[in-house]
């Protein structure tokens, strides 16, 4: 079986979701995680679907369930102008100086993602993505522990 993975992220109303699917022998390893704007875990589900499971059919079932339960349809993506109204540097390239400053600030005790958002004029997702790329293992990227009831 070829090694294949899918990583999809989405956000809506301050909530951020990630879906990771990896082909494994005999099926698909699936991870679905969701957090609110403060990083509190809203959803943490992991499981394995057998190879015979048709992911396309499952996606259609979930979409139909969302429609029946009154979940609103996804909003269209914001334009760059709309993004920049909230985050001045949205969709602008990062510079080497930005990367150095990001690593420096992220290493300082007490720094938060919202601090970095203000400093760089970028969204939470942009800050997290750049930290993942340029400062792997940064403590700001750690998921909160999920406590079982």
PDB file of C-alpha atoms in Angstrom:
ATOM      1  CA  UNK A   1       0.000   0.000   0.000  1.00  0.00           C
ATOM      2  CA  UNK A   2       1.529   3.384  -0.937  1.00  0.00           C
ATOM      3  CA  UNK A   3       2.326   5.762   1.914  1.00  0.00           C
ATOM      4  CA  UNK A   4      -0.289   8.497   1.711  1.00  0.00           C
ATOM      5  CA  UNK A   5      -1.490  11.130   4.131  1.00  0.00           C
ATOM      6  CA  UNK A   6      -4.035  13.922   4.101  1.00  0.00           C
ATOM      7  CA  UNK A   7      -3.896  16.911   6.420  1.00  0.00           C
ATOM      8  CA  UNK A   8      -6.789  19.361   6.236  1.00  0.00           C
ATOM      9  CA  UNK A   9      -7.414  22.355   8.473  1.00  0.00           C
ATOM     10  CA  UNK A  10     -10.459  24.570   8.705  1.00  0.00           C
ATOM     11  CA  UNK A  11     -11.602  27.343  10.976  1.00  0.00           C
ATOM     12  CA  UNK A  12     -14.907  29.013  11.630  1.00  0.00           C
ATOM     13  CA  UNK A  13     -16.056  31.528  14.224  1.00  0.00           C
ATOM     14  CA  UNK A  14     -12.736  31.303  16.084  1.00  0.00           C
ATOM     15  CA  UNK A  15     -12.778  27.509  16.207  1.00  0.00           C
ATOM     16  CA  UNK A  16     -10.015  25.561  14.472  1.00  0.00           C
ATOM     17  CA  UNK A  17     -10.275  21.988  13.270  1.00  0.00           C
ATOM     18  CA  UNK A  18      -7.743  19.567  11.833  1.00  0.00           C
ATOM     19  CA  UNK A  19      -8.369  16.280  10.054  1.00  0.00           C
ATOM     20  CA  UNK A  20      -5.474  13.907   9.477  1.00  0.00           C
ATOM     21  CA  UNK A  21      -5.923  10.680   7.546  1.00  0.00           C
ATOM     22  CA  UNK A  22      -3.106   8.243   6.908  1.00  0.00           C
ATOM     23  CA  UNK A  23      -3.286   5.069   4.865  1.00  0.00           C
ATOM     24  CA  UNK A  24      -2.124   2.126   6.985  1.00  0.00           C
ATOM     25  CA  UNK A  25      -2.146  -1.592   6.347  1.00  0.00           C
ATOM     26  CA  UNK A  26      -5.760  -2.644   6.337  1.00  0.00           C
ATOM     27  CA  UNK A  27      -7.332   0.786   6.481  1.00  0.00           C
ATOM     28  CA  UNK A  28      -7.119   4.456   7.343  1.00  0.00           C
ATOM     29  CA  UNK A  29      -5.865   5.972  10.611  1.00  0.00           C
ATOM     30  CA  UNK A  30      -8.082   9.027  11.249  1.00  0.00           C
ATOM     31  CA  UNK A  31      -7.552  11.883  13.709  1.00  0.00           C
ATOM     32  CA  UNK A  32     -10.016  14.740  14.142  1.00  0.00           C
ATOM     33  CA  UNK A  33      -9.176  17.547  16.560  1.00  0.00           C
ATOM     34  CA  UNK A  34     -10.951  20.829  17.228  1.00  0.00           C
ATOM     35  CA  UNK A  35     -10.092  23.762  19.516  1.00  0.00           C
ATOM     36  CA  UNK A  36     -11.716  27.051  20.360  1.00  0.00           C
ATOM     37  CA  UNK A  37      -9.925  30.407  19.955  1.00  0.00           C
ATOM     38  CA  UNK A  38      -8.257  29.955  23.350  1.00  0.00           C
ATOM     39  CA  UNK A  39      -6.899  26.506  22.485  1.00  0.00           C
ATOM     40  CA  UNK A  40      -9.417  24.599  24.597  1.00  0.00           C
ATOM     41  CA  UNK A  41     -10.103  21.194  23.084  1.00  0.00           C
ATOM     42  CA  UNK A  42     -13.634  20.868  21.706  1.00  0.00           C
ATOM     43  CA  UNK A  43     -13.122  17.607  19.846  1.00  0.00           C
ATOM     44  CA  UNK A  44     -10.472  14.895  20.000  1.00  0.00           C
ATOM     45  CA  UNK A  45     -11.322  11.706  18.123  1.00  0.00           C
ATOM     46  CA  UNK A  46      -8.992   9.048  16.783  1.00  0.00           C
ATOM     47  CA  UNK A  47      -9.766   5.749  15.173  1.00  0.00           C
ATOM     48  CA  UNK A  48      -9.085   3.348  12.365  1.00  0.00           C
ATOM     49  CA  UNK A  49     -11.449   2.795   9.481  1.00  0.00           C
ATOM     50  CA  UNK A  50     -11.156  -0.466   7.563  1.00  0.00           C
ATOM     51  CA  UNK A  51      -9.854  -0.318   3.987  1.00  0.00           C
ATOM     52  CA  UNK A  52     -13.310  -1.302   2.766  1.00  0.00           C
ATOM     53  CA  UNK A  53     -14.751   1.934   4.218  1.00  0.00           C
ATOM     54  CA  UNK A  54     -15.444   4.429   1.443  1.00  0.00           C
ATOM     55  CA  UNK A  55     -14.273   7.798   2.795  1.00  0.00           C
ATOM     56  CA  UNK A  56     -16.239   9.640   0.097  1.00  0.00           C
ATOM     57  CA  UNK A  57     -19.491   8.048   1.242  1.00  0.00           C
ATOM     58  CA  UNK A  58     -18.665   8.842   4.886  1.00  0.00           C
ATOM     59  CA  UNK A  59     -17.995  12.475   3.953  1.00  0.00           C
ATOM     60  CA  UNK A  60     -21.366  12.699   2.187  1.00  0.00           C
ATOM     61  CA  UNK A  61     -23.103  11.191   5.231  1.00  0.00           C
ATOM     62  CA  UNK A  62     -21.489  13.735   7.555  1.00  0.00           C
ATOM     63  CA  UNK A  63     -22.452  16.567   5.195  1.00  0.00           C
ATOM     64  CA  UNK A  64     -26.047  15.319   5.107  1.00  0.00           C
ATOM     65  CA  UNK A  65     -26.101  15.026   8.908  1.00  0.00           C
ATOM     66  CA  UNK A  66     -24.872  18.607   9.217  1.00  0.00           C
ATOM     67  CA  UNK A  67     -27.673  19.807   6.924  1.00  0.00           C
ATOM     68  CA  UNK A  68     -30.333  17.905   8.884  1.00  0.00           C
ATOM     69  CA  UNK A  69     -29.085  19.126  12.272  1.00  0.00           C
ATOM     70  CA  UNK A  70     -29.053  22.762  11.185  1.00  0.00           C
ATOM     71  CA  UNK A  71     -25.298  23.235  10.989  1.00  0.00           C
ATOM     72  CA  UNK A  72     -24.751  26.283   8.771  1.00  0.00           C
ATOM     73  CA  UNK A  73     -23.069  25.859   5.396  1.00  0.00           C
ATOM     74  CA  UNK A  74     -19.430  26.910   5.298  1.00  0.00           C
ATOM     75  CA  UNK A  75     -18.835  30.576   4.614  1.00  0.00           C
ATOM     76  CA  UNK A  76     -16.949  31.534   1.478  1.00  0.00           C
ATOM     77  CA  UNK A  77     -13.266  32.224   2.038  1.00  0.00           C
ATOM     78  CA  UNK A  78     -12.433  35.810   2.943  1.00  0.00           C
ATOM     79  CA  UNK A  79     -10.748  37.960   0.319  1.00  0.00           C
ATOM     80  CA  UNK A  80      -7.225  39.238   0.979  1.00  0.00           C
ATOM     81  CA  UNK A  81      -8.680  42.702   1.603  1.00  0.00           C
ATOM     82  CA  UNK A  82     -11.064  41.272   4.211  1.00  0.00           C
ATOM     83  CA  UNK A  83      -8.231  39.332   5.833  1.00  0.00           C
ATOM     84  CA  UNK A  84      -6.039  42.443   5.955  1.00  0.00           C
ATOM     85  CA  UNK A  85      -8.840  44.398   7.612  1.00  0.00           C
ATOM     86  CA  UNK A  86      -8.319  42.071  10.605  1.00  0.00           C
ATOM     87  CA  UNK A  87      -4.616  41.242  10.183  1.00  0.00           C
ATOM     88  CA  UNK A  88      -2.500  43.867   8.404  1.00  0.00           C
ATOM     89  CA  UNK A  89       0.080  41.397   7.056  1.00  0.00           C
ATOM     90  CA  UNK A  90      -2.311  38.662   5.927  1.00  0.00           C
ATOM     91  CA  UNK A  91      -1.074  36.862   2.792  1.00  0.00           C
ATOM     92  CA  UNK A  92       2.191  38.826   2.791  1.00  0.00           C
ATOM     93  CA  UNK A  93       5.431  36.847   2.664  1.00  0.00           C
ATOM     94  CA  UNK A  94       7.469  36.351   5.811  1.00  0.00           C
ATOM     95  CA  UNK A  95      10.976  37.822   5.786  1.00  0.00           C
ATOM     96  CA  UNK A  96      14.103  36.305   7.310  1.00  0.00           C
ATOM     97  CA  UNK A  97      13.988  39.115   9.893  1.00  0.00           C
ATOM     98  CA  UNK A  98      10.369  38.188  10.722  1.00  0.00           C
ATOM     99  CA  UNK A  99      11.398  34.564  11.217  1.00  0.00           C
ATOM    100  CA  UNK A 100      14.267  35.535  13.529  1.00  0.00           C
ATOM    101  CA  UNK A 101      12.028  37.844  15.582  1.00  0.00           C
ATOM    102  CA  UNK A 102       9.291  35.175  15.736  1.00  0.00           C
ATOM    103  CA  UNK A 103      11.732  32.586  17.116  1.00  0.00           C
ATOM    104  CA  UNK A 104      13.121  35.124  19.574  1.00  0.00           C
ATOM    105  CA  UNK A 105       9.720  36.198  20.903  1.00  0.00           C
ATOM    106  CA  UNK A 106       8.326  32.641  20.985  1.00  0.00           C
ATOM    107  CA  UNK A 107      11.228  31.608  23.227  1.00  0.00           C
ATOM    108  CA  UNK A 108      10.477  34.318  25.802  1.00  0.00           C
ATOM    109  CA  UNK A 109       8.566  33.104  28.865  1.00  0.00           C
ATOM    110  CA  UNK A 110       4.989  34.343  28.982  1.00  0.00           C
ATOM    111  CA  UNK A 111       4.658  35.000  25.259  1.00  0.00           C
ATOM    112  CA  UNK A 112       1.289  33.906  23.870  1.00  0.00           C
ATOM    113  CA  UNK A 113      -0.040  33.306  20.370  1.00  0.00           C
ATOM    114  CA  UNK A 114      -2.250  36.448  20.652  1.00  0.00           C
ATOM    115  CA  UNK A 115       0.904  38.453  21.525  1.00  0.00           C
ATOM    116  CA  UNK A 116       2.541  37.199  18.334  1.00  0.00           C
ATOM    117  CA  UNK A 117      -0.624  37.881  16.332  1.00  0.00           C
ATOM    118  CA  UNK A 118      -0.512  41.547  17.410  1.00  0.00           C
ATOM    119  CA  UNK A 119       3.251  41.852  16.891  1.00  0.00           C
ATOM    120  CA  UNK A 120       3.225  40.464  13.349  1.00  0.00           C
ATOM    121  CA  UNK A 121      -0.249  41.548  12.174  1.00  0.00           C
ATOM    122  CA  UNK A 122      -1.175  37.978  11.282  1.00  0.00           C
ATOM    123  CA  UNK A 123      -3.887  35.473  12.115  1.00  0.00           C
ATOM    124  CA  UNK A 124      -3.662  32.709  14.700  1.00  0.00           C
ATOM    125  CA  UNK A 125      -3.389  30.141  11.897  1.00  0.00           C
ATOM    126  CA  UNK A 126      -0.579  32.065  10.183  1.00  0.00           C
ATOM    127  CA  UNK A 127       1.401  32.327  13.426  1.00  0.00           C
ATOM    128  CA  UNK A 128       0.922  28.654  14.259  1.00  0.00           C
ATOM    129  CA  UNK A 129       1.850  27.554  10.734  1.00  0.00           C
ATOM    130  CA  UNK A 130       5.032  29.649  10.759  1.00  0.00           C
ATOM    131  CA  UNK A 131       5.997  28.376  14.210  1.00  0.00           C
ATOM    132  CA  UNK A 132       5.478  24.792  13.016  1.00  0.00           C
ATOM    133  CA  UNK A 133       7.731  25.466  10.041  1.00  0.00           C
ATOM    134  CA  UNK A 134      10.452  27.636  11.612  1.00  0.00           C
ATOM    135  CA  UNK A 135      10.377  26.792  15.334  1.00  0.00           C
ATOM    136  CA  UNK A 136       9.452  23.098  15.502  1.00  0.00           C
ATOM    137  CA  UNK A 137       8.794  21.886  19.016  1.00  0.00           C
ATOM    138  CA  UNK A 138       7.873  25.388  20.211  1.00  0.00           C
ATOM    139  CA  UNK A 139       5.960  25.173  23.494  1.00  0.00           C
ATOM    140  CA  UNK A 140       3.267  27.476  22.064  1.00  0.00           C
ATOM    141  CA  UNK A 141       2.285  24.680  19.669  1.00  0.00           C
ATOM    142  CA  UNK A 142       1.605  22.067  22.341  1.00  0.00           C
ATOM    143  CA  UNK A 143      -1.976  20.882  22.464  1.00  0.00           C
ATOM    144  CA  UNK A 144      -3.701  21.135  25.817  1.00  0.00           C
ATOM    145  CA  UNK A 145      -4.010  17.780  27.546  1.00  0.00           C
ATOM    146  CA  UNK A 146      -7.319  16.063  27.044  1.00  0.00           C
ATOM    147  CA  UNK A 147      -8.756  14.992  30.373  1.00  0.00           C
ATOM    148  CA  UNK A 148     -11.010  11.965  30.304  1.00  0.00           C
ATOM    149  CA  UNK A 149     -14.233  12.292  32.318  1.00  0.00           C
TER     150      UNK A 149
END
